[in-house]
Each structure stands twice: as structure tokens, then as C-alpha cells.
């Protein structure tokens, strides 16, 4: 694996590879890698000549400074994992390399960014779009792989690629879960032993919601989920939303869309977790 930290070096390298006709599959991450990340990478490796991974904890997508400070980092362990799956290229830049100047770019994703994570985390998706656009410009991938774990982020990236006419194919990848159902996340390492034991309740609740769509309407179903989280004092529910899988706008009836998902953001102690499930 070749590791780059400078933009100009990796950019020359990928241009050279492209000129030789090699295809590049790219997986952007914030590190603290787990099996969820590795699944995206294995797929990218399979479908392309070269696997390019970035590790960059992007400060401008954190609206909470404490969350940024506490974000888990372990570059040496990450490198071992990347070597183990045959990663070809790692790009791990410093913050000053990515942002030598203050970032002023503002995208407009319309109603995609006013709901759920967008409403809860002001400026978050603009920060994501800025870094992903820049990483695409630097690494020039043919295909880029994103997890459905961050479903709204995936929708934003698809929109970004369309709006800015970026020549990359976005490949959505399914959520990877622990055997007890908890969606894998770098943040899971911050859970205490007790919180980790409670955490599978999130997916259990989502599965219960999926099953209940056969018998109850969206309104009462939302209330059922709220009640289920209120019944467990370790959870602090931020939102549960039923929304269209394309435009992410809330739905009020099951016939409103042919693809409806349930989205949740919940705090367990100091750790904020998100998850989603396809309901219809
Ligand atoms: P992150 O390092 O959290 O920014 O994640 C990097 C990429 O991995 C994003 O596209 C995430 O959606 C994806 N990802 C993270 N966790 C999972 C998971 N449990 N299943 C599938 N994809 C994931």
C-alpha cells in the first residue's frame, strides 16, 4: 500500500494510473475502521483495478466541537486493516493540507438538507459536500462507495455529483451490522459496557416499526417508536422519521411513496447514533 499525505503527490499518482487505463475505486472514511468500512472497500477492490481509501476526520462537518475532539482515531490499526484487505492507496492528509484557507463554499441541496440530520446538525452536510467534492477532485475515482448507514449523506452525495457534473459513479452499499443487530459505527467504541448492551434495542425498535406497518398508519407508528424509546431511560430520542427513500421528505400515508424508510437518531449516554430501515 502506498500512503500519501500531500495532495499534489497523490493527484500525480492517480493521473498516471488513469493514463495507463487503470480504474480507480474510492472509499472516503474518517478512520477508526471497522467491518462496515471494510465491506465497502472489498467491493471497491473487486470492481476496480485499484482501491483508494482516504482517512480524514473532517473538522468542518462537526457542529459539536466535543464530538470532533472525542472522535476515535487509530491510524496504525487502520493501516493494518487496510493492508489486510489489499488496499492499494491510502490518502491521509493533515487538516492544513485540505484546508489551507477558511472554507467559504456553500452548496444548496434544497429540502434534502433541511430534514433529519440536516435539521439536527446545522452545516453538517455542507461540510461533508465540501470534503467529498475536494477528495473526488484529488483522487479522480471512476467509482465511489458509500454506506446506506448514512442514508441522507448518500442522497446528498448523489445530488452533489449531479449538480456539479462530477464524472464519478456513486455505489450505495448496504448497512453492515453486528450479530446483535447494532449498525457498525466508529462511535460504538465510545459506548460504555452497559450502553453497548442496550444499543441493539435501536435496531429491534426499527424492526418492530417495519413489522407494524402492516397494521397501523404512519402517525401512530411514529408515536409507537417514540413511546418505545421513552420507556427506556438510557435513550434520548432525537428524531424518528418516516420518509421517502428518494427525496427524504416525511410521508403521512403508506401510499405516499413506493419506497419508505424509517430513520432514527438517538443518544445513548454521550454517544449519538443513527440507523435506518426500509419499511416499504
Ligand atoms: P465514516 O468513516 O463514518 O465517515 O464512514 C465512511 C463510509 O463508511 C461512509 O460511506 C459510511 O456510510 C460507511 N459506513 C460506516 N458504517 C457503515 C456500516 N455499518 N455499514 C455500511 N457502511 C458503513
Tab-separated table of C-alpha atoms and ligand atoms in Angstrom:
chain	number	residue	atom	x	y	z
A	1	UNK	CA	0.000	0.000	0.000
A	2	UNK	CA	1.289	3.431	-0.888
A	3	UNK	CA	0.429	6.161	1.606
A	4	UNK	CA	0.159	9.803	0.567
A	5	UNK	CA	-0.350	12.846	2.736
A	6	UNK	CA	0.186	15.541	0.090
A	7	UNK	CA	-2.498	16.411	-2.467
A	8	UNK	CA	-0.089	17.045	-5.340
A	9	UNK	CA	1.626	13.657	-4.877
A	10	UNK	CA	-1.493	11.503	-4.855
A	11	UNK	CA	-3.015	13.547	-7.669
A	12	UNK	CA	0.026	12.929	-9.927
A	13	UNK	CA	-0.096	9.243	-8.993
A	14	UNK	CA	-3.792	8.745	-9.835
A	15	UNK	CA	-3.450	10.713	-13.092
A	16	UNK	CA	-0.625	8.391	-14.105
A	17	UNK	CA	-2.705	5.301	-13.223
A	18	UNK	CA	-5.666	6.610	-15.217
A	19	UNK	CA	-3.464	7.337	-18.203
A	20	UNK	CA	-2.423	3.673	-18.098
A	21	UNK	CA	-6.093	2.691	-18.330
A	22	UNK	CA	-6.471	1.597	-14.669
A	23	UNK	CA	-9.864	2.004	-12.997
A	24	UNK	CA	-10.000	3.535	-9.516
A	25	UNK	CA	-12.487	2.650	-6.768
A	26	UNK	CA	-12.588	5.145	-3.894
A	27	UNK	CA	-13.841	4.845	-0.308
A	28	UNK	CA	-13.695	8.052	1.765
A	29	UNK	CA	-13.662	7.486	5.541
A	30	UNK	CA	-12.912	9.211	8.811
A	31	UNK	CA	-10.880	6.235	10.032
A	32	UNK	CA	-11.358	4.100	13.163
A	33	UNK	CA	-12.115	1.444	10.593
A	34	UNK	CA	-14.480	-1.466	11.220
A	35	UNK	CA	-16.113	-4.256	9.217
A	36	UNK	CA	-18.676	-1.850	7.789
A	37	UNK	CA	-15.913	0.188	6.136
A	38	UNK	CA	-14.091	-2.956	5.035
A	39	UNK	CA	-17.147	-4.290	3.187
A	40	UNK	CA	-17.253	-1.123	1.070
A	41	UNK	CA	-13.543	-1.471	0.409
A	42	UNK	CA	-13.690	-5.148	-0.551
A	43	UNK	CA	-16.398	-4.340	-3.058
A	44	UNK	CA	-14.427	-1.400	-4.452
A	45	UNK	CA	-11.368	-3.617	-4.735
A	46	UNK	CA	-13.357	-6.277	-6.600
A	47	UNK	CA	-14.905	-3.848	-9.072
A	48	UNK	CA	-11.808	-1.764	-9.894
A	49	UNK	CA	-8.114	-2.179	-10.672
A	50	UNK	CA	-7.033	-0.061	-7.704
A	51	UNK	CA	-8.584	0.584	-4.310
A	52	UNK	CA	-8.030	4.113	-2.997
A	53	UNK	CA	-9.071	4.909	0.595
A	54	UNK	CA	-8.951	8.234	2.377
A	55	UNK	CA	-8.781	8.741	6.117
A	56	UNK	CA	-9.569	12.279	7.161
A	57	UNK	CA	-11.526	13.397	10.210
A	58	UNK	CA	-13.188	16.341	8.547
A	59	UNK	CA	-13.474	19.156	11.116
A	60	UNK	CA	-15.951	21.238	9.100
A	61	UNK	CA	-18.660	18.565	9.216
A	62	UNK	CA	-18.745	18.538	13.030
A	63	UNK	CA	-21.145	21.049	14.515
A	64	UNK	CA	-20.239	19.890	18.009
A	65	UNK	CA	-16.564	20.562	18.959
A	66	UNK	CA	-16.704	17.945	21.704
A	67	UNK	CA	-17.804	15.285	19.179
A	68	UNK	CA	-14.817	16.213	16.978
A	69	UNK	CA	-12.416	16.063	19.899
A	70	UNK	CA	-13.712	12.674	21.034
A	71	UNK	CA	-13.883	11.136	17.558
A	72	UNK	CA	-11.879	7.853	17.741
A	73	UNK	CA	-8.566	7.826	15.846
A	74	UNK	CA	-6.152	4.933	15.383
A	75	UNK	CA	-4.153	5.338	12.167
A	76	UNK	CA	-1.744	2.454	12.895
A	77	UNK	CA	-4.529	-0.077	13.425
A	78	UNK	CA	-6.329	1.357	10.361
A	79	UNK	CA	-3.241	0.831	8.212
A	80	UNK	CA	-3.007	-2.803	9.341
A	81	UNK	CA	-6.637	-3.393	8.406
A	82	UNK	CA	-6.140	-1.712	5.026
A	83	UNK	CA	-3.078	-3.865	4.323
A	84	UNK	CA	-5.050	-6.974	5.284
A	85	UNK	CA	-7.663	-6.361	2.584
A	86	UNK	CA	-5.104	-5.392	-0.064
A	87	UNK	CA	-5.739	-1.650	-0.204
A	88	UNK	CA	-3.508	-0.106	-2.889
A	89	UNK	CA	-3.504	3.579	-1.982
A	90	UNK	CA	-4.155	5.457	1.264
A	91	UNK	CA	-4.612	9.220	1.338
A	92	UNK	CA	-4.306	10.570	4.883
A	93	UNK	CA	-3.836	14.346	4.747
A	94	UNK	CA	-3.467	16.819	7.620
A	95	UNK	CA	-6.194	19.416	8.164
A	96	UNK	CA	-3.883	22.221	6.895
A	97	UNK	CA	-3.297	20.289	3.677
A	98	UNK	CA	-7.030	20.006	2.960
A	99	UNK	CA	-7.975	23.452	4.248
A	100	UNK	CA	-5.104	25.942	3.911
A	101	UNK	CA	-7.725	28.724	3.822
A	102	UNK	CA	-11.064	29.286	5.512
A	103	UNK	CA	-13.814	27.345	3.731
A	104	UNK	CA	-16.463	29.642	2.253
A	105	UNK	CA	-18.146	27.344	-0.278
A	106	UNK	CA	-21.916	26.959	0.256
A	107	UNK	CA	-23.949	24.349	-1.582
A	108	UNK	CA	-27.705	24.377	-1.840
A	109	UNK	CA	-29.224	20.924	-1.524
A	110	UNK	CA	-32.748	22.304	-1.052
A	111	UNK	CA	-35.112	20.239	1.082
A	112	UNK	CA	-32.689	17.296	1.154
A	113	UNK	CA	-30.652	19.132	3.791
A	114	UNK	CA	-33.471	20.654	5.852
A	115	UNK	CA	-34.744	17.357	7.272
A	116	UNK	CA	-33.421	14.863	9.837
A	117	UNK	CA	-29.591	15.053	10.096
A	118	UNK	CA	-29.659	18.377	8.231
A	119	UNK	CA	-32.120	19.880	10.712
A	120	UNK	CA	-30.320	18.388	13.725
A	121	UNK	CA	-26.742	19.192	12.682
A	122	UNK	CA	-26.523	22.652	11.167
A	123	UNK	CA	-23.816	22.934	8.467
A	124	UNK	CA	-23.030	19.214	8.632
A	125	UNK	CA	-23.898	18.322	5.037
A	126	UNK	CA	-22.203	21.392	3.610
A	127	UNK	CA	-19.038	20.232	5.380
A	128	UNK	CA	-19.494	16.715	4.011
A	129	UNK	CA	-20.058	18.001	0.473
A	130	UNK	CA	-17.017	20.286	0.597
A	131	UNK	CA	-14.694	17.483	1.659
A	132	UNK	CA	-16.119	14.828	-0.660
A	133	UNK	CA	-16.016	17.184	-3.665
A	134	UNK	CA	-12.407	18.017	-2.866
A	135	UNK	CA	-11.498	14.351	-2.358
A	136	UNK	CA	-13.086	13.479	-5.721
A	137	UNK	CA	-11.034	16.235	-7.403
A	138	UNK	CA	-7.867	14.909	-5.772
A	139	UNK	CA	-8.330	11.151	-6.221
A	140	UNK	CA	-10.246	11.186	-9.557
A	141	UNK	CA	-12.119	7.923	-8.951
A	142	UNK	CA	-14.234	6.090	-11.533
A	143	UNK	CA	-16.494	4.758	-8.784
A	144	UNK	CA	-17.001	5.851	-5.163
A	145	UNK	CA	-18.614	3.696	-2.485
A	146	UNK	CA	-20.882	4.993	0.300
A	147	UNK	CA	-22.784	3.168	3.037
A	148	UNK	CA	-26.565	3.268	3.419
A	149	UNK	CA	-25.865	3.563	7.150
A	150	UNK	CA	-25.558	7.296	6.365
A	151	UNK	CA	-28.522	7.261	4.019
A	152	UNK	CA	-29.079	11.007	3.907
A	153	UNK	CA	-25.376	11.612	3.291
A	154	UNK	CA	-25.586	9.217	0.349
A	155	UNK	CA	-28.550	11.190	-1.046
A	156	UNK	CA	-26.578	14.440	-0.632
A	157	UNK	CA	-23.544	12.970	-2.428
A	158	UNK	CA	-25.712	11.756	-5.333
A	159	UNK	CA	-27.172	15.266	-5.587
A	160	UNK	CA	-23.685	16.846	-5.381
A	161	UNK	CA	-22.435	14.670	-8.247
A	162	UNK	CA	-25.479	15.593	-10.331
A	163	UNK	CA	-25.330	19.349	-9.538
A	164	UNK	CA	-21.579	19.686	-10.128
A	165	UNK	CA	-21.474	17.180	-13.034
A	166	UNK	CA	-18.664	15.206	-11.360
A	167	UNK	CA	-17.621	12.230	-13.542
A	168	UNK	CA	-17.875	9.524	-10.860
A	169	UNK	CA	-20.370	6.691	-10.337
A	170	UNK	CA	-21.771	6.521	-6.815
A	171	UNK	CA	-22.244	2.984	-5.495
A	172	UNK	CA	-24.560	2.586	-2.471
A	173	UNK	CA	-23.659	-0.287	-0.102
A	174	UNK	CA	-25.958	-1.967	2.478
A	175	UNK	CA	-25.643	-1.426	6.233
A	176	UNK	CA	-23.277	-3.850	7.977
A	177	UNK	CA	-24.447	-4.850	11.460
A	178	UNK	CA	-23.019	-6.586	14.500
A	179	UNK	CA	-24.521	-10.044	15.126
A	180	UNK	CA	-26.886	-8.481	17.690
A	181	UNK	CA	-28.176	-6.029	15.069
A	182	UNK	CA	-26.354	-2.835	16.101
A	183	UNK	CA	-25.240	-0.948	12.984
A	184	UNK	CA	-21.451	-0.839	12.938
A	185	UNK	CA	-20.054	2.622	13.620
A	186	UNK	CA	-16.750	4.099	14.741
A	187	UNK	CA	-18.731	5.778	17.525
A	188	UNK	CA	-19.726	2.387	19.030
A	189	UNK	CA	-16.285	2.185	20.670
A	190	UNK	CA	-17.295	5.157	22.827
A	191	UNK	CA	-20.226	3.294	24.402
A	192	UNK	CA	-19.812	2.067	27.975
A	193	UNK	CA	-20.294	-1.647	28.653
A	194	UNK	CA	-23.884	-1.038	29.803
A	195	UNK	CA	-24.688	1.254	26.859
A	196	UNK	CA	-23.290	-1.282	24.404
A	197	UNK	CA	-25.578	-3.894	25.960
A	198	UNK	CA	-28.604	-1.609	25.450
A	199	UNK	CA	-27.673	-0.492	21.918
A	200	UNK	CA	-29.265	-3.407	19.962
A	201	UNK	CA	-32.627	-2.006	21.123
A	202	UNK	CA	-32.313	0.584	18.345
A	203	UNK	CA	-32.463	-1.971	15.544
A	204	UNK	CA	-35.033	-4.061	17.438
A	205	UNK	CA	-37.262	-0.979	17.539
A	206	UNK	CA	-36.748	-0.328	13.827
A	207	UNK	CA	-37.652	-3.932	13.020
A	208	UNK	CA	-40.768	-3.628	15.170
A	209	UNK	CA	-41.682	-0.482	13.202
A	210	UNK	CA	-41.219	-2.310	9.912
A	211	UNK	CA	-43.494	-5.120	11.046
A	212	UNK	CA	-46.153	-2.733	12.371
A	213	UNK	CA	-46.669	-1.006	9.021
A	214	UNK	CA	-48.974	-3.896	8.149
A	215	UNK	CA	-51.408	-2.913	10.877
A	216	UNK	CA	-51.028	0.786	11.695
A	217	UNK	CA	-50.769	4.116	9.856
A	218	UNK	CA	-47.576	6.244	9.807
A	219	UNK	CA	-48.728	8.694	12.532
A	220	UNK	CA	-49.480	6.051	15.208
A	221	UNK	CA	-46.389	4.091	14.151
A	222	UNK	CA	-44.193	7.125	14.801
A	223	UNK	CA	-45.826	7.525	18.215
A	224	UNK	CA	-45.225	3.847	18.967
A	225	UNK	CA	-41.497	4.282	18.298
A	226	UNK	CA	-41.353	7.448	20.433
A	227	UNK	CA	-43.058	5.551	23.270
A	228	UNK	CA	-40.648	2.637	22.901
A	229	UNK	CA	-37.645	4.926	23.374
A	230	UNK	CA	-39.320	6.862	26.194
A	231	UNK	CA	-39.810	3.568	28.007
A	232	UNK	CA	-36.034	3.109	28.199
A	233	UNK	CA	-34.429	5.894	30.209
A	234	UNK	CA	-30.902	5.345	28.840
A	235	UNK	CA	-32.091	6.556	25.418
A	236	UNK	CA	-32.697	10.154	24.420
A	237	UNK	CA	-34.522	10.107	21.077
A	238	UNK	CA	-33.647	12.994	18.781
A	239	UNK	CA	-35.952	12.028	15.925
A	240	UNK	CA	-37.744	9.126	14.331
A	241	UNK	CA	-38.970	9.904	10.841
A	242	UNK	CA	-40.770	8.001	8.108
A	243	UNK	CA	-39.603	9.396	4.801
A	244	UNK	CA	-39.474	8.828	1.062
A	245	UNK	CA	-36.324	6.947	0.030
A	246	UNK	CA	-35.572	9.359	-2.836
A	247	UNK	CA	-36.324	12.884	-1.668
A	248	UNK	CA	-36.277	12.111	2.095
A	249	UNK	CA	-39.410	14.146	2.740
A	250	UNK	CA	-41.676	12.889	5.561
A	251	UNK	CA	-44.675	10.813	4.495
A	252	UNK	CA	-48.110	10.681	6.134
A	253	UNK	CA	-49.586	7.640	4.418
A	254	UNK	CA	-48.173	4.332	3.216
A	255	UNK	CA	-49.419	5.040	-0.304
A	256	UNK	CA	-47.435	8.334	-0.465
A	257	UNK	CA	-44.382	6.575	-1.870
A	258	UNK	CA	-43.207	3.236	-3.220
A	259	UNK	CA	-40.051	3.360	-1.090
A	260	UNK	CA	-40.387	4.377	2.552
A	261	UNK	CA	-37.694	4.159	5.207
A	262	UNK	CA	-37.662	4.715	8.948
A	263	UNK	CA	-34.797	6.916	10.186
A	264	UNK	CA	-33.663	7.290	13.749
A	265	UNK	CA	-31.142	9.427	15.635
A	266	UNK	CA	-30.804	8.693	19.323
A	267	UNK	CA	-28.398	9.497	22.113
A	268	UNK	CA	-27.171	6.714	24.323
A	269	UNK	CA	-25.248	8.411	27.120
A	270	UNK	CA	-22.935	10.850	25.334
A	271	UNK	CA	-22.908	8.963	22.066
A	272	UNK	CA	-25.217	9.934	19.221
A	273	UNK	CA	-26.155	7.020	16.981
A	274	UNK	CA	-28.113	6.882	13.713
A	275	UNK	CA	-29.723	3.960	11.929
A	276	UNK	CA	-32.395	3.305	9.323
A	277	UNK	CA	-34.547	0.537	7.928
A	278	UNK	CA	-36.530	0.030	4.788
A	279	UNK	CA	-40.211	-0.163	5.753
A	280	UNK	CA	-41.756	-0.433	2.255
B	1	LIG	P1	-17.263	7.276	8.200
B	1	LIG	O1	-15.862	6.843	8.459
B	1	LIG	O2	-18.174	7.085	9.368
B	1	LIG	O3	-17.347	8.636	7.556
B	1	LIG	O4	-17.821	6.251	7.107
B	1	LIG	C1	-17.197	6.083	5.867
B	1	LIG	C2	-18.124	5.328	4.954
B	1	LIG	O5	-18.413	4.048	5.520
B	1	LIG	C3	-19.472	6.029	4.742
B	1	LIG	O6	-19.884	5.878	3.387
B	1	LIG	C4	-20.384	5.275	5.672
B	1	LIG	O7	-21.736	5.309	5.293
B	1	LIG	C5	-19.813	3.877	5.558
B	1	LIG	N1	-20.198	3.076	6.715
B	1	LIG	C6	-19.930	3.355	8.016
B	1	LIG	N2	-20.504	2.410	8.806
B	1	LIG	C7	-21.133	1.541	7.990
B	1	LIG	C8	-21.921	0.363	8.198
B	1	LIG	N3	-22.167	-0.106	9.411
B	1	LIG	N4	-22.416	-0.268	7.112
B	1	LIG	C9	-22.183	0.213	5.864
B	1	LIG	N5	-21.462	1.315	5.608
B	1	LIG	C10	-20.943	1.972	6.645
